[in-house]
Amino acid sequence: MKIRFRPHHFLCTLGFQGKGYTPQYVEKYREIVESLRDDLDIEVVGEGDSICAFCPHLGETGCAQETKVQGIDERHRQILGIKTGDVLTWAEAKRLLKDKMTLDAFHKACEGCEWKAQGMCESALKKQANE
Ligand code: SF4
């Protein structure tokens, strides 16, 4: 099964530290993270993706936070230079994050995200910048 990510989930995944909305969501998210290989193809989507599939916020009509999330996705899309339908490997995605998601860009892109203040994504970006 091909992995599908909405734009902001590339950074969420880089920063994943086993936290999430419910234990089942975390378990499934961990499975996705553990399946990632540098040459694995990931399709960029503009709606519920492989991670949303296990989220308690996903309902019949999509994400309960869709309006806010669309804004976050759009900023990530612009910063990373990706669009719906693109397919990139996990290595390419990490390269884009390293090259384009500066800390300044991150603070703009993820404004309004409830996870931002917890620092996982910021520390993942800092770690990646030093590799
Ligand atoms: S909150 Fe929305 S965008 Fe985030 S994982 Fe859940 S369904 Fe997907």
Tab-separated table of C-alpha atoms and ligand atoms in Angstrom:
chain	number	residue	atom	x	y	z
A	1	MET	CA	0.000	0.000	0.000
A	2	LYS	CA	1.408	3.368	-0.983
A	3	ILE	CA	1.902	5.842	1.841
A	4	ARG	CA	0.024	9.108	1.382
A	5	PHE	CA	0.872	12.277	3.301
A	6	ARG	CA	-0.812	15.635	3.331
A	7	PRO	CA	1.930	18.301	3.180
A	8	HIS	CA	2.365	19.050	6.884
A	9	HIS	CA	2.658	15.373	7.778
A	10	PHE	CA	6.197	15.156	6.377
A	11	LEU	CA	7.395	17.333	9.240
A	12	CYS	CA	5.054	15.703	11.786
A	13	THR	CA	6.599	12.373	10.845
A	14	LEU	CA	10.163	13.638	11.068
A	15	GLY	CA	9.338	14.842	14.587
A	16	PHE	CA	7.286	11.826	15.720
A	17	GLN	CA	8.181	10.830	19.262
A	18	GLY	CA	5.323	8.488	20.124
A	19	LYS	CA	2.774	11.142	21.018
A	20	GLY	CA	-0.666	11.498	19.494
A	21	TYR	CA	-4.390	11.725	19.946
A	22	THR	CA	-5.126	8.183	21.181
A	23	PRO	CA	-3.129	5.019	21.936
A	24	GLN	CA	-4.449	3.364	18.753
A	25	TYR	CA	-3.506	6.393	16.665
A	26	VAL	CA	-0.004	6.381	18.154
A	27	GLU	CA	0.377	2.656	17.540
A	28	LYS	CA	-0.618	2.981	13.879
A	29	TYR	CA	1.494	6.096	13.418
A	30	ARG	CA	4.477	4.242	14.873
A	31	GLU	CA	3.923	1.443	12.341
A	32	ILE	CA	4.058	4.005	9.531
A	33	VAL	CA	7.220	5.590	10.934
A	34	GLU	CA	8.872	2.194	11.298
A	35	SER	CA	7.970	1.304	7.701
A	36	LEU	CA	9.756	4.341	6.289
A	37	ARG	CA	12.847	3.650	4.218
A	38	ASP	CA	14.794	6.231	2.283
A	39	ASP	CA	13.612	4.819	-1.047
A	40	LEU	CA	9.948	4.482	-0.050
A	41	ASP	CA	7.575	6.463	-2.285
A	42	ILE	CA	5.136	8.827	-0.594
A	43	GLU	CA	2.289	10.496	-2.486
A	44	VAL	CA	1.340	14.058	-1.591
A	45	VAL	CA	-2.413	14.394	-1.067
A	46	GLY	CA	-4.697	17.274	-0.230
A	47	GLU	CA	-7.023	15.467	2.126
A	48	GLY	CA	-7.123	12.695	4.724
A	49	ASP	CA	-4.001	10.552	4.372
A	50	SER	CA	-2.364	7.403	5.768
A	51	ILE	CA	-1.980	9.051	9.176
A	52	CYS	CA	-5.431	10.664	9.293
A	53	ALA	CA	-6.931	7.210	8.680
A	54	PHE	CA	-6.447	6.358	12.365
A	55	CYS	CA	-7.195	9.782	13.808
A	56	PRO	CA	-10.223	10.324	16.051
A	57	HIS	CA	-10.724	13.700	14.382
A	58	LEU	CA	-11.413	12.129	10.980
A	59	GLY	CA	-15.132	11.887	10.342
A	60	GLU	CA	-17.474	11.272	7.430
A	61	THR	CA	-16.810	14.699	6.003
A	62	GLY	CA	-13.080	14.779	6.641
A	63	CYS	CA	-10.976	16.256	9.412
A	64	ALA	CA	-12.881	18.061	12.145
A	65	GLN	CA	-10.096	20.670	12.035
A	66	GLU	CA	-9.958	20.822	8.241
A	67	THR	CA	-10.100	24.617	7.923
A	68	LYS	CA	-7.138	25.119	10.233
A	69	VAL	CA	-5.269	22.155	8.783
A	70	GLN	CA	-5.771	23.381	5.210
A	71	GLY	CA	-3.963	26.577	6.149
A	72	ILE	CA	-1.089	24.661	7.694
A	73	ASP	CA	-0.926	22.381	4.657
A	74	GLU	CA	-0.884	25.310	2.255
A	75	ARG	CA	2.048	26.932	4.046
A	76	HIS	CA	3.971	23.634	4.053
A	77	ARG	CA	3.134	23.130	0.363
A	78	GLN	CA	4.541	26.518	-0.544
A	79	ILE	CA	7.657	26.257	1.611
A	80	LEU	CA	8.548	22.756	0.444
A	81	GLY	CA	7.552	23.409	-3.176
A	82	ILE	CA	5.327	20.350	-3.435
A	83	LYS	CA	1.846	19.832	-4.794
A	84	THR	CA	-0.944	17.306	-4.641
A	85	GLY	CA	-0.097	14.275	-6.779
A	86	ASP	CA	3.670	14.580	-6.390
A	87	VAL	CA	5.435	11.390	-5.371
A	88	LEU	CA	8.666	11.701	-3.459
A	89	THR	CA	10.817	9.276	-1.609
A	90	TRP	CA	11.280	9.655	2.116
A	91	ALA	CA	14.921	10.622	1.438
A	92	GLU	CA	13.748	13.377	-0.934
A	93	ALA	CA	11.222	14.583	1.628
A	94	LYS	CA	13.878	14.765	4.345
A	95	ARG	CA	16.149	16.662	1.944
A	96	LEU	CA	13.382	19.190	1.217
A	97	LEU	CA	12.765	19.670	4.938
A	98	LYS	CA	16.467	20.153	5.575
A	99	ASP	CA	16.911	22.619	2.701
A	100	LYS	CA	13.677	24.585	2.926
A	101	MET	CA	12.090	24.275	6.357
A	102	THR	CA	14.262	26.765	8.248
A	103	LEU	CA	13.284	27.467	11.837
A	104	ASP	CA	11.823	30.770	10.696
A	105	ALA	CA	9.751	29.012	8.034
A	106	PHE	CA	8.687	26.378	10.577
A	107	HIS	CA	7.325	28.984	12.982
A	108	LYS	CA	5.211	30.439	10.166
A	109	ALA	CA	4.185	27.121	8.627
A	110	CYS	CA	3.024	25.502	11.855
A	111	GLU	CA	1.383	28.503	13.466
A	112	GLY	CA	-1.822	27.353	15.165
A	113	CYS	CA	-0.805	23.705	15.513
A	114	GLU	CA	-1.506	22.332	18.968
A	115	TRP	CA	1.654	20.174	18.876
A	116	LYS	CA	4.070	22.953	17.942
A	117	ALA	CA	4.734	24.155	21.480
A	118	GLN	CA	5.735	20.659	22.585
A	119	GLY	CA	8.972	21.068	20.659
A	120	MET	CA	9.282	17.687	18.901
A	121	CYS	CA	9.196	19.141	15.395
A	122	GLU	CA	11.563	21.982	16.222
A	123	SER	CA	14.100	19.643	17.805
A	124	ALA	CA	13.857	17.257	14.831
A	125	LEU	CA	14.630	20.131	12.463
A	126	LYS	CA	17.558	21.275	14.600
A	127	LYS	CA	18.911	17.734	14.763
A	128	GLN	CA	18.548	17.304	11.014
A	129	ALA	CA	20.303	20.617	10.331
A	130	ASN	CA	23.356	19.344	12.213
A	131	GLU	CA	23.560	16.001	10.375
B	1	SF4	S1	-6.227	16.209	13.155
B	1	SF4	FE1	-6.962	16.123	11.025
B	1	SF4	S2	-5.111	16.425	9.757
B	1	SF4	FE2	-4.425	15.850	11.820
B	1	SF4	S3	-4.176	13.606	11.736
B	1	SF4	FE3	-6.272	14.039	12.517
B	1	SF4	S4	-7.600	13.976	10.683
B	1	SF4	FE4	-5.456	14.203	9.969
